[in-house]
mmCIF file of C-alpha atoms in Angstrom:
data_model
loop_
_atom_site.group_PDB
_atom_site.id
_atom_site.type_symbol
_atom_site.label_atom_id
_atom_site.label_comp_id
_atom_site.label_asym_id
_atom_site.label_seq_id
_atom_site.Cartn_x
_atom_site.Cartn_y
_atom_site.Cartn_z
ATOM 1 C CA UNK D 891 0.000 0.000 0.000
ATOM 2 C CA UNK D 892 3.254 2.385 -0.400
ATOM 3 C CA UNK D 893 2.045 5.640 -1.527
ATOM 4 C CA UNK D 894 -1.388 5.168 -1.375
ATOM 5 C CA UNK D 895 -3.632 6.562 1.795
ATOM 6 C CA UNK D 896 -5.897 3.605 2.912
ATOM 7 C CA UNK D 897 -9.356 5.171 4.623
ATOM 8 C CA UNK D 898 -10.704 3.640 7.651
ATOM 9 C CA UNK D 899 -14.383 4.172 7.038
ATOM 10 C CA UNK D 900 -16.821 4.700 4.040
ATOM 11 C CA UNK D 901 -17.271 8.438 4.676
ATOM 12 C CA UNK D 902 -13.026 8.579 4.434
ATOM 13 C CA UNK D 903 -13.240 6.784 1.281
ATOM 14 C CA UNK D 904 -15.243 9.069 0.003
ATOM 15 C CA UNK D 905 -13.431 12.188 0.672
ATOM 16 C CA UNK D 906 -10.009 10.191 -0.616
ATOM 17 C CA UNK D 907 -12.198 9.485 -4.141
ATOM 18 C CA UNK D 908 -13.675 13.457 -4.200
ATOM 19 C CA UNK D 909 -9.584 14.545 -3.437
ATOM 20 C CA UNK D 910 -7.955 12.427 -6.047
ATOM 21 C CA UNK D 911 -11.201 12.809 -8.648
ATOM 22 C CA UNK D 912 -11.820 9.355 -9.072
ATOM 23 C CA UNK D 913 -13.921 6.877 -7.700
ATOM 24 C CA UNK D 914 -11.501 3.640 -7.259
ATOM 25 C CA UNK D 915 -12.804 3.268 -3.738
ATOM 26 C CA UNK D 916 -16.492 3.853 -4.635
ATOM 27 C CA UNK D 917 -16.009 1.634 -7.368
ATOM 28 C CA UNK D 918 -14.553 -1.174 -5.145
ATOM 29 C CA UNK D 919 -16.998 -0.593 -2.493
ATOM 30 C CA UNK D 920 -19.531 -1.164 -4.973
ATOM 31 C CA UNK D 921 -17.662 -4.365 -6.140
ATOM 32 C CA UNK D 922 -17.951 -5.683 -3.160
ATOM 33 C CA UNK D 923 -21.856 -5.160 -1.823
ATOM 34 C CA UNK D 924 -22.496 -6.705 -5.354
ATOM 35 C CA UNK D 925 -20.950 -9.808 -4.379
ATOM 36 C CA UNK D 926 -22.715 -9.601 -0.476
ATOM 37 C CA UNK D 927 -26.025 -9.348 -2.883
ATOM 38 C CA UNK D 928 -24.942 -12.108 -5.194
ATOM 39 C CA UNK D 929 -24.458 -14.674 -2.463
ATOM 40 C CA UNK D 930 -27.870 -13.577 -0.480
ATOM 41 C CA UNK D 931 -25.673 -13.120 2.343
ATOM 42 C CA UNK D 932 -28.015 -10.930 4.206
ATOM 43 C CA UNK D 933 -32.033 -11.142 4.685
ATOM 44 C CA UNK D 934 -33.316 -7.706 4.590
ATOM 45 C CA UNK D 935 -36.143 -7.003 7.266
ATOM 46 C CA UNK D 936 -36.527 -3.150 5.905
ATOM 47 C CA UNK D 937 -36.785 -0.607 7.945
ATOM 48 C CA UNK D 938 -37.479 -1.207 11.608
ATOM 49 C CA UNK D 939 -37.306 -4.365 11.078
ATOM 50 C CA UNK D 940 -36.991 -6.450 14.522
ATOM 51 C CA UNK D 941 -35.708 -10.246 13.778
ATOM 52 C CA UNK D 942 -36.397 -11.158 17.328
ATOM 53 C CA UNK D 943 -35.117 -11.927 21.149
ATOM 54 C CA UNK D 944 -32.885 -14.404 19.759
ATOM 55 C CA UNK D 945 -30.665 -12.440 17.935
ATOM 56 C CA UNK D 946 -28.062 -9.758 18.659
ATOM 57 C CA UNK D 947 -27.157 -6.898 16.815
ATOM 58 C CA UNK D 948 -23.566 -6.664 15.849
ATOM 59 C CA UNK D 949 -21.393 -4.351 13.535
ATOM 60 C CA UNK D 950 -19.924 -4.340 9.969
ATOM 61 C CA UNK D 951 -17.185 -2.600 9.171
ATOM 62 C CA UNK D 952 -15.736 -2.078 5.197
ATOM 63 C CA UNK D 953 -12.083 -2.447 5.451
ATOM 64 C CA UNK D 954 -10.203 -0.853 2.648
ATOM 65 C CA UNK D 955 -6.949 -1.620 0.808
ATOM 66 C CA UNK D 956 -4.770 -0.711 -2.150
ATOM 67 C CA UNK D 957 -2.967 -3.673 -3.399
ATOM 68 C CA UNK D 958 0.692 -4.145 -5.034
ATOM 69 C CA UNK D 959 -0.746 -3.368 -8.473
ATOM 70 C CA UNK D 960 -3.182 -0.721 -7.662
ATOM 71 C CA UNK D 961 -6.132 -2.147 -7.499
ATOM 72 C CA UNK D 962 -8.186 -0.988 -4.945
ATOM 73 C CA UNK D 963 -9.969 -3.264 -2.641
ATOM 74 C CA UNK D 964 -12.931 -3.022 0.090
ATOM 75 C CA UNK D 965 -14.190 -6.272 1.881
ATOM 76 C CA UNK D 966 -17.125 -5.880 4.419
ATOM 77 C CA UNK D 967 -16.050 -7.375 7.777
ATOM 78 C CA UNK D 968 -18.746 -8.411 10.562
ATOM 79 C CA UNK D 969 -17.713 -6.996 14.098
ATOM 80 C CA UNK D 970 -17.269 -10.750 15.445
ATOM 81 C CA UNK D 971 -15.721 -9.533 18.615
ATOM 82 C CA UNK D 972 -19.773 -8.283 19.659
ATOM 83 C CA UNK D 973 -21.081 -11.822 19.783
ATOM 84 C CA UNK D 974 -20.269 -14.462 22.806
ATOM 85 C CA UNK D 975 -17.396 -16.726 22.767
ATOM 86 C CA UNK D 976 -19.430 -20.420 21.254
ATOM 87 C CA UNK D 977 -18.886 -23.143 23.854
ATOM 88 C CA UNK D 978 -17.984 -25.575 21.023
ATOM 89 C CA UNK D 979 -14.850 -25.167 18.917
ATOM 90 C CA UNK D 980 -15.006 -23.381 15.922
ATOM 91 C CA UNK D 981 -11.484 -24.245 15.638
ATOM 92 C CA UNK D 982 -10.445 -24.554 11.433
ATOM 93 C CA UNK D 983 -7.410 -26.268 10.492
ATOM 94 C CA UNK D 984 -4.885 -26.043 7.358
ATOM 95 C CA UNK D 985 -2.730 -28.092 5.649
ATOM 96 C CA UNK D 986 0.913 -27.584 6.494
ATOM 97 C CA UNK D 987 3.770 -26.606 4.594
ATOM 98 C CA UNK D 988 5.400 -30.131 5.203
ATOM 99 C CA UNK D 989 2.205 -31.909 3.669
ATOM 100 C CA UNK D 990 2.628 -29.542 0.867
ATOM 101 C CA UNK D 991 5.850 -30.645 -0.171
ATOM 102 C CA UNK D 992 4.927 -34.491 0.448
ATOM 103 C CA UNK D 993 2.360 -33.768 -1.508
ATOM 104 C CA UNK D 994 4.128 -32.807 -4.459
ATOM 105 C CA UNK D 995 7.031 -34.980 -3.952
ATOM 106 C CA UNK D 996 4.325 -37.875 -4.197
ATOM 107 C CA UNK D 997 2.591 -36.456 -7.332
ATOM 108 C CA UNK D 998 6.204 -36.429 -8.773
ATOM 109 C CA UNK D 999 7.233 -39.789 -8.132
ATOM 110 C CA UNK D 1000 3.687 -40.736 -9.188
ATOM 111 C CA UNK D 1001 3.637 -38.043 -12.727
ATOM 112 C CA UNK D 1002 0.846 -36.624 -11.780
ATOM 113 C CA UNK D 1003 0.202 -33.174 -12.801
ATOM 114 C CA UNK D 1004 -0.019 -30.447 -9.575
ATOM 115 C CA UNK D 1005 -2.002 -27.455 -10.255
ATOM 116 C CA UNK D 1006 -3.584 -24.559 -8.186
ATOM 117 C CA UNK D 1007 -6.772 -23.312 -7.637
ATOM 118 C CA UNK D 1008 -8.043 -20.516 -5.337
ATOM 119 C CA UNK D 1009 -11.939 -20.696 -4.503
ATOM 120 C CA UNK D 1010 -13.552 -16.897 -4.462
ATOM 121 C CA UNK D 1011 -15.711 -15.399 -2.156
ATOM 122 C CA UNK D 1012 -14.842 -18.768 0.102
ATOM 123 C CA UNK D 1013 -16.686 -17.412 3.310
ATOM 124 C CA UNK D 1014 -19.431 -16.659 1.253
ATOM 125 C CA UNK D 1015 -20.352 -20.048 0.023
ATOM 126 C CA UNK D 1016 -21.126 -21.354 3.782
ATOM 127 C CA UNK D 1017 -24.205 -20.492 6.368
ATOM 128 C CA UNK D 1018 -23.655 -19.152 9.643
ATOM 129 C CA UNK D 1019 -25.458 -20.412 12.246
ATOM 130 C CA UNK D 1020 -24.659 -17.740 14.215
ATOM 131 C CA UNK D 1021 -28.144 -15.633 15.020
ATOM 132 C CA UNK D 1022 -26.932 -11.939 14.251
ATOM 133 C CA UNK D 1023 -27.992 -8.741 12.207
ATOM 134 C CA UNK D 1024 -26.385 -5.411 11.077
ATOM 135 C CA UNK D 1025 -28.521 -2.238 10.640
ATOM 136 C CA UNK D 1026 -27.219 -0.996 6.872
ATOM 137 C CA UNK D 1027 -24.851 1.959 7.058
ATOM 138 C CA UNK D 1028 -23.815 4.436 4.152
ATOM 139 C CA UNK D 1029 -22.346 1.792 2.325
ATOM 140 C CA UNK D 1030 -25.517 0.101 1.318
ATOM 141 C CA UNK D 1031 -26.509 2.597 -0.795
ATOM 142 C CA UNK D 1032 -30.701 1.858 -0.924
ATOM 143 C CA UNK D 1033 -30.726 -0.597 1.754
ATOM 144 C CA UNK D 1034 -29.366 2.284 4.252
ATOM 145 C CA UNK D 1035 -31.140 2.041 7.379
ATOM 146 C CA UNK D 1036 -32.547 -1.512 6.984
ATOM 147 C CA UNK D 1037 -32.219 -4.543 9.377
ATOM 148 C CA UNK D 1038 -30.254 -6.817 7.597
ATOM 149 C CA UNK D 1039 -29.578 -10.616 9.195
ATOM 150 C CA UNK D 1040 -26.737 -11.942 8.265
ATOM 151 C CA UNK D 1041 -27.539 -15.730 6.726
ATOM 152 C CA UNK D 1042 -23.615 -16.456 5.350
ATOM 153 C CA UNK D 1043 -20.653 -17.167 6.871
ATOM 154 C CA UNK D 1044 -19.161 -13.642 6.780
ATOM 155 C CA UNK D 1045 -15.467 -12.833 7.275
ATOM 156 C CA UNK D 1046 -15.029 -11.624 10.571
ATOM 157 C CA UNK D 1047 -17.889 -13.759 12.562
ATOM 158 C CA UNK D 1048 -16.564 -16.231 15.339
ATOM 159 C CA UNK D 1049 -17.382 -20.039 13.607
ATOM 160 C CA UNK D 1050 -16.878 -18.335 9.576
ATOM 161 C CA UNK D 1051 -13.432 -20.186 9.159
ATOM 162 C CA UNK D 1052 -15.267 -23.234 10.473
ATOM 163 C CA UNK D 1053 -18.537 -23.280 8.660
ATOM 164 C CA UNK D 1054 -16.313 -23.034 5.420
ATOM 165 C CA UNK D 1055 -13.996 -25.853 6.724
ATOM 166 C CA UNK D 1056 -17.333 -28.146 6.526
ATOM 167 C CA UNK D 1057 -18.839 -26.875 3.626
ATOM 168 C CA UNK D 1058 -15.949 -27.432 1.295
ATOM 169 C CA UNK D 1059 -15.251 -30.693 3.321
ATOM 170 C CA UNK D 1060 -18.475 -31.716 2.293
ATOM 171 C CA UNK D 1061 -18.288 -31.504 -1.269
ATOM 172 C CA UNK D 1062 -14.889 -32.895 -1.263
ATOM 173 C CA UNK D 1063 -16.035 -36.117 0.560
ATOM 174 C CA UNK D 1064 -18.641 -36.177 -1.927
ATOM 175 C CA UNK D 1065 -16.320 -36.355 -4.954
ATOM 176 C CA UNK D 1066 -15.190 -39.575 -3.323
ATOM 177 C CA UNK D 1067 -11.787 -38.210 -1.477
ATOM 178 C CA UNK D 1068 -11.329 -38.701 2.239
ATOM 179 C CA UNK D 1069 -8.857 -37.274 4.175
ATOM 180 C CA UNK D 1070 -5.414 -38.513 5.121
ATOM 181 C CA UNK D 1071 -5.144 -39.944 8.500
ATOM 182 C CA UNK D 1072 -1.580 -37.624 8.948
ATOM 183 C CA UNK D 1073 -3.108 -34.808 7.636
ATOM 184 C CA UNK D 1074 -6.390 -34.181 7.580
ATOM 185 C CA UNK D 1075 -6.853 -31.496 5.110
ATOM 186 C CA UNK D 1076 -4.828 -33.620 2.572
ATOM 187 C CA UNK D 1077 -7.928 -35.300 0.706
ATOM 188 C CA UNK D 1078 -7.043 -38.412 -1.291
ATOM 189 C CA UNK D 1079 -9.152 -40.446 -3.768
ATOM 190 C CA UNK D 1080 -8.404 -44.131 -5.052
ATOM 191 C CA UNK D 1081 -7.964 -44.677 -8.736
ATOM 192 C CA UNK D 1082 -6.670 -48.105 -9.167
ATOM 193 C CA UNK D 1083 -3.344 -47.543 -9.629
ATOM 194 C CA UNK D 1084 -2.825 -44.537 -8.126
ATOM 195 C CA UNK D 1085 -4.110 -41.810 -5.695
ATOM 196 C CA UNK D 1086 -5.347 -38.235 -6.354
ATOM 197 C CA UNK D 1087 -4.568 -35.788 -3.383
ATOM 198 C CA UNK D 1088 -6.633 -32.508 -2.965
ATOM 199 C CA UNK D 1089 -4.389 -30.526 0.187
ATOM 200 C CA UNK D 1090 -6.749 -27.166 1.226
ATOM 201 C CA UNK D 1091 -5.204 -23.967 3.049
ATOM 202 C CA UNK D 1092 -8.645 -22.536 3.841
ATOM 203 C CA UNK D 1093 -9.927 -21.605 0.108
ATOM 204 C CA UNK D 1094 -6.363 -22.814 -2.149
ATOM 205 C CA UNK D 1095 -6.302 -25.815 -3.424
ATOM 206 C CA UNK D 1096 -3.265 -28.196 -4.648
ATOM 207 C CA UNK D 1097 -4.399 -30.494 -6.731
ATOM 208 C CA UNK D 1098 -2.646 -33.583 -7.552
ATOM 209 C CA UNK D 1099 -4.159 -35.881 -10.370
ATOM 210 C CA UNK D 1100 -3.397 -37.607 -13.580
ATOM 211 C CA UNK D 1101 -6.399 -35.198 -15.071
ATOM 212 C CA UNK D 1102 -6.713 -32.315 -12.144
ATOM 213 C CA UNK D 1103 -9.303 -30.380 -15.147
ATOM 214 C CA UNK D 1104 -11.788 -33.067 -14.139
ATOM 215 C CA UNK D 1105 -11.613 -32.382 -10.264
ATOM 216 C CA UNK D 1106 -11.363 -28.415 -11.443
ATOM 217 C CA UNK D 1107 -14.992 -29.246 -13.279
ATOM 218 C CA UNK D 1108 -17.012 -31.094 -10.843
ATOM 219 C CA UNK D 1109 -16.376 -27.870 -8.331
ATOM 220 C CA UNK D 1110 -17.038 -25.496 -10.515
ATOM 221 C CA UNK D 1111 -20.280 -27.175 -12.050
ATOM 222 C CA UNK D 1112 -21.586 -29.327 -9.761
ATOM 223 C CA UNK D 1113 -20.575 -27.352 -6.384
ATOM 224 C CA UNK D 1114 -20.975 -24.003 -8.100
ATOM 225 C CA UNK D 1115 -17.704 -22.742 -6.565
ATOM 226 C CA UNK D 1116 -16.351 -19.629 -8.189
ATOM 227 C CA UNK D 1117 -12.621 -20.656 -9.086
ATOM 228 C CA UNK D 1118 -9.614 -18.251 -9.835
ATOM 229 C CA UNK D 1119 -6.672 -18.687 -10.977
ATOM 230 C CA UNK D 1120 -6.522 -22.606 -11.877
ATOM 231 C CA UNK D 1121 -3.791 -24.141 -14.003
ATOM 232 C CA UNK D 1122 -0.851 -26.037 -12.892
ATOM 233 C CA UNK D 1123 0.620 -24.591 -10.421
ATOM 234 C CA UNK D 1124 3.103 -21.331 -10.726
ATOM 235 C CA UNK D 1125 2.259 -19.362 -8.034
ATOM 236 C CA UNK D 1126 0.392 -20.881 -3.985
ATOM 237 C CA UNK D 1127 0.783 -19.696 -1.007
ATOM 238 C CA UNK D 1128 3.295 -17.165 -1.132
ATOM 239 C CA UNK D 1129 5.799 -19.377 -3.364
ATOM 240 C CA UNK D 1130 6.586 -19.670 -6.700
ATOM 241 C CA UNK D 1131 6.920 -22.988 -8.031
ATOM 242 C CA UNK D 1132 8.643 -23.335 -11.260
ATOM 243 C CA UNK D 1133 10.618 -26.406 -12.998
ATOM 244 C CA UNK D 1134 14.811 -26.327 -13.149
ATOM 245 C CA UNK D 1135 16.948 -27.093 -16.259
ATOM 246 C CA UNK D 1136 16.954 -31.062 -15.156
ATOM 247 C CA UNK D 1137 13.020 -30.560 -14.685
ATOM 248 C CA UNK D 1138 12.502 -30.620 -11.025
ATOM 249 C CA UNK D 1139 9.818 -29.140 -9.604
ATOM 250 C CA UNK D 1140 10.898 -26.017 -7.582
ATOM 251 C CA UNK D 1141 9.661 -24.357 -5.197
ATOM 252 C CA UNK D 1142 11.367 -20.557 -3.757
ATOM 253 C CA UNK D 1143 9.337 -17.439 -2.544
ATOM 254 C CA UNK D 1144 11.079 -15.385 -5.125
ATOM 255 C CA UNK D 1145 8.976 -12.534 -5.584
ATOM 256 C CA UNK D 1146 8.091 -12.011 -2.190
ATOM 257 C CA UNK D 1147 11.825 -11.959 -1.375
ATOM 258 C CA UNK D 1148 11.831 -8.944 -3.834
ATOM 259 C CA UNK D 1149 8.946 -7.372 -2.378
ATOM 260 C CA UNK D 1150 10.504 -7.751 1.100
ATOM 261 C CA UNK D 1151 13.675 -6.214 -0.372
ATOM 262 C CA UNK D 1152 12.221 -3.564 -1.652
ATOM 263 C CA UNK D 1153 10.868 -2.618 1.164
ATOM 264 C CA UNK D 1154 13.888 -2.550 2.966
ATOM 265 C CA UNK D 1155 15.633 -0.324 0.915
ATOM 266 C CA UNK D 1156 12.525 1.868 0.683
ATOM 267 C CA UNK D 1157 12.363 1.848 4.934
ATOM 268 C CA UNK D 1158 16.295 1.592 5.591
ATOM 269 C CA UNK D 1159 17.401 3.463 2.453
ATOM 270 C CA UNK D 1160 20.377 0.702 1.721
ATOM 271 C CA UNK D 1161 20.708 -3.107 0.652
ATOM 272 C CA UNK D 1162 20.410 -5.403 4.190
ATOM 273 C CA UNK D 1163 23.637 -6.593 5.137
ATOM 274 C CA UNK D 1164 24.537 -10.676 3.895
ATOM 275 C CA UNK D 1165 23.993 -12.827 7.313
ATOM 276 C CA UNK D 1166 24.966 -16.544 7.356
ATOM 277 C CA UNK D 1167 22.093 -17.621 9.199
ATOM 278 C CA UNK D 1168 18.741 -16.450 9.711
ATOM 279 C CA UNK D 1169 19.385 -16.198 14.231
ATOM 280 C CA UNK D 1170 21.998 -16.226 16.536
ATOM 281 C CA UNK D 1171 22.704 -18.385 19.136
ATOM 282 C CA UNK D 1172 21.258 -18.169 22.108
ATOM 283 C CA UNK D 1173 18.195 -15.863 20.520
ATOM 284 C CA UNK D 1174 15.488 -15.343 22.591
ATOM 285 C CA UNK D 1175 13.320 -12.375 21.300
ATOM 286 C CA UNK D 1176 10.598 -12.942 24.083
ATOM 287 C CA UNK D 1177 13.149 -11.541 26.735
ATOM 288 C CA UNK D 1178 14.216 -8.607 25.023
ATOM 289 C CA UNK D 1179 13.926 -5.053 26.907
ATOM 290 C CA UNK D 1180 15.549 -2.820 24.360
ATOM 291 C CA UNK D 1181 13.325 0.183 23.986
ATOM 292 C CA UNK D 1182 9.953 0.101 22.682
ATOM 293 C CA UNK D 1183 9.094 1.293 19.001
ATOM 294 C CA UNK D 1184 7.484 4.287 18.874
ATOM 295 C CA UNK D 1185 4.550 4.381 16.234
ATOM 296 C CA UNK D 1186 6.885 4.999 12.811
ATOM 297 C CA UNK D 1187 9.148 2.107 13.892
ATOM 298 C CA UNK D 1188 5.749 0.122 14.510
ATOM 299 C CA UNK D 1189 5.115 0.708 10.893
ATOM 300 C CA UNK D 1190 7.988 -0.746 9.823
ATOM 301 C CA UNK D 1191 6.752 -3.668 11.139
ATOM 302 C CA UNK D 1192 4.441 -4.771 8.931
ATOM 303 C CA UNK D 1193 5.887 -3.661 5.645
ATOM 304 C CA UNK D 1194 9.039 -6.221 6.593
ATOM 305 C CA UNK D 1195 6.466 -8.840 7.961
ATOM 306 C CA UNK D 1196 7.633 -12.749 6.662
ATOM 307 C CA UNK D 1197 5.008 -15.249 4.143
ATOM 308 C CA UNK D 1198 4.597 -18.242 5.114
ATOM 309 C CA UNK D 1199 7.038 -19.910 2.356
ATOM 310 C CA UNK D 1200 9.494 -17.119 3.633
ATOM 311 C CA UNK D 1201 9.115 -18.486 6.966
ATOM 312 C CA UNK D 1202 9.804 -22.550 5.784
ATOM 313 C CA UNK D 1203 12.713 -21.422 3.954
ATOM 314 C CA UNK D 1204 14.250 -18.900 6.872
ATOM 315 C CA UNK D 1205 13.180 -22.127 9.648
ATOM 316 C CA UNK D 1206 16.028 -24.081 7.168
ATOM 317 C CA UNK D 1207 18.906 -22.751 8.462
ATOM 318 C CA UNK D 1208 20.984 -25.990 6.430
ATOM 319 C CA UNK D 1209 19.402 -24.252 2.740
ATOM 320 C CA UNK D 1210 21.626 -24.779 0.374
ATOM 321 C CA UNK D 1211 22.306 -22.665 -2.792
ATOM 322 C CA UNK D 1212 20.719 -23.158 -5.803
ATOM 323 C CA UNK I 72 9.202 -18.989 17.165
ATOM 324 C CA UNK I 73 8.184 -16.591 14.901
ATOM 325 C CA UNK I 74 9.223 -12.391 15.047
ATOM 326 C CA UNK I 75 5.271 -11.834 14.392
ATOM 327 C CA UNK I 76 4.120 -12.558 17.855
ATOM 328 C CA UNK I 77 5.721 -9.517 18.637
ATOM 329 C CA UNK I 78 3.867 -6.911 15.968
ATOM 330 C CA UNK I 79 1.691 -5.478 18.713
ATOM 331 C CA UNK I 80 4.278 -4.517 21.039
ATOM 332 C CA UNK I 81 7.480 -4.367 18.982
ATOM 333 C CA UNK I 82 11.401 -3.462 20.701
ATOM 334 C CA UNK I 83 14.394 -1.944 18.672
ATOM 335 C CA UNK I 84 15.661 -5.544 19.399
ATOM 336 C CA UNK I 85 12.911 -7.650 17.596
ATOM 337 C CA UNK I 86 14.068 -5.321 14.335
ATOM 338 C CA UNK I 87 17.310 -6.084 14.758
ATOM 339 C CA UNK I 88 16.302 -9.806 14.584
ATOM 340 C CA UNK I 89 14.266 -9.083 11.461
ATOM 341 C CA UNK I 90 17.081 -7.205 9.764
ATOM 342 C CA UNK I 91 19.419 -10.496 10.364
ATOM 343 C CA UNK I 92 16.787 -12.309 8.806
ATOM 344 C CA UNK I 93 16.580 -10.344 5.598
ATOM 345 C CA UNK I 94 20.115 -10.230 5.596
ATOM 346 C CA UNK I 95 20.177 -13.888 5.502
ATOM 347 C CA UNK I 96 17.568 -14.176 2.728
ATOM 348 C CA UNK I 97 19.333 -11.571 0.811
ATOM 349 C CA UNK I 98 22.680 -13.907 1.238
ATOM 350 C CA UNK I 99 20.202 -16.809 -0.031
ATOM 351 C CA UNK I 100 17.933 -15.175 -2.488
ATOM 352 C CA UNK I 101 17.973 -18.129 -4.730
ATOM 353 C CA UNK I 102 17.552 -20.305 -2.683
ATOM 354 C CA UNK I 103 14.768 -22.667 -3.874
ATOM 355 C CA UNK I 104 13.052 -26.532 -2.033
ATOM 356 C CA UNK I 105 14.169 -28.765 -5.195
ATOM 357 C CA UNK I 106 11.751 -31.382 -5.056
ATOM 358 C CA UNK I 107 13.796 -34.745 -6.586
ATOM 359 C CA UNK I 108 12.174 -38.141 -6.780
ATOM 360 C CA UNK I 109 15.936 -39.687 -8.422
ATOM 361 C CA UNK I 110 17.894 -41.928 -6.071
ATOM 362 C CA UNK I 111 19.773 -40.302 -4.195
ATOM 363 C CA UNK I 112 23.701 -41.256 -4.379
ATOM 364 C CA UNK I 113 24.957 -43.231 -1.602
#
């Protein structure tokens, strides 16, 4: 978001649009209530509208954000913190990095083709069961004052990570996959001869199959996800994954090294200096009383922060050159 | 552990730590996880 001021509410966003004579944030805004409408993520009592004892009204804020390329983004964001803590886990897990790379070291030794999928709108797809409503603010254009209950799994609610975690676990045990006793969110399927794996970080998929278009087709068509980005894999979470001269299948978080660079000599004004390995010995960060950051050095912060593939290959402190 | 923990309540030390570990990845760049499914020699 380097040069770019971020607002913090819609009536900000509007003044940033009326300043710079555009309307990239109205625009996104816009983009993003379309979707909310699209997936009939909200049941709209109109005006005074009183949903009953049962439920408690929360908050929704629109969070705002320019990415890398420009493009300006706004994603509506229930106030989950308003609601009680469940008594039952809403606890949703990932695959891991290591199952990742088992993954694809067994679809290697097995030539099956890898490729990556990201599902959109994820949340979206998934009901809450959580009994909450919003009165519409600005935002909503029309629907302004309205009591709106939410129905989906929006981002931001309590059990929304865990509603999602069952919904796409449902239609992947209904393709015929079950998961892997190791890891759970490593789906496999039995073709004779061979397995197909399906490994799911929340909505990106790694698909590992002798014909991974099929797999792409029966959740797009029959499951009615909305896919992005599918094709063999080049780019998931955070890495790059490429093939060498002998035709291995790499994996290296290039560009987000470059990105983190950048920012370093953007923050720092000079090139880091080389270090051998990634801690010292004896590190213990937690016991640390230098002096506190004040707020700019808390914005460094963030711009250096680490992706996850970033953090696998910094954790190898034995990485060899390429 | 991971430097993030410490975002919301960050010491001149922690940056330190996270300059060392750019520095490292800028020593390592190109480094890349070669996945190889060839016998290994032994």
């Amino acid at each position: 978001m380097c040069g770019f001021e971020a607002p913090r509410n819609h009536e900000q966003a509007m003044a940033i649009d009326r300043r710079n004579g555009n309307t990239k944030f109205a625009d996104a805004e816009n983009v993003e209530i379309f979707m909310i409408d699209e997936f009939s993520t909200f049941e709209d009592l109109g005006f005074g509208g009183n949903p009953g004892p049962d439920y408690k009204k929360i908050c929704v804020h629109m969070f705002y954000a320019v990415k890398h390329d420009g493009r300006h983004k706004a994603c509506l964001v229930a106030g989950g913190h308003l609601t009680e803590t469940p008594i039952d886990s809403v606890y949703s897990s990932v695959v891991s990095l290591c199952g990742i790379q088992l993954l694809t070291f067994v679809a290697e030794l097995n030539d099956l083709e890898v490729w990556a999928t990201d599902i959109g709108n994820a949340y979206l797809e998934s009901y809450t069961q959580e009994k909450v409503y919003i009165i519409a603010g600005p935002e909503f254009g029309d629907q302004q004052g309205h009591t709106l209950v939410i129905r989906k799994a929006l981002y931001g609610l309590k059990s929304s990570g865990l509603r999602w975690h069952e919904r796409l676990s449902d239609a992947i045990r209904d393709m015929g996959f079950i998961p892997s006793k190791a890891e759970r969110d490593i789906w496999m399927r039995d073709c004779g001869d061979h397995y197909e794996y399906i490994a799911v970080y929340v909505d990106d998929l790694l698909i590992a199959s002798k014909d991974p278009s099929s797999i792409i087709k029966t959740l797009s068509d029959e499951h009615k996800f909305k896919l992005k980005g599918t094709g063999a894999v080049s780019f998931h979470l955070g890495c790059d994954w490429f093939r060498d001269d002998d035709g291995n299948l790499c994996c290296a978080p290039h560009q987000y090294i470059e990105k983190v660079m950048d920012n370093y000599l953007r923050l720092f004004g000079k090139h880091p200096h080389n270090a051998h390995s990634p801690i010292v010995q004896g590190n213990h960060p937690e016991l640390d009383t230098s002096d506190l950051l004040d707020d700019a050095g808390r914005s460094i912060n963030p711009s250096l922060d680490l992706s996850n593939g970033l953090s696998k290959l910094v954790d190898s402190t034995s990485l060899p050159p390429s | 552990m991971t430097l993030s923990r410490f975002r919301a309540c960050p010491r001149q030390g922690h940056i330190n730590r996270v300059k060392r570990v750019i520095g490292y990845l800028s020593k390592f760049k190109h480094g890349v996880i070669r996945i190889r499914t060839d016998k290994p020699d032994c």
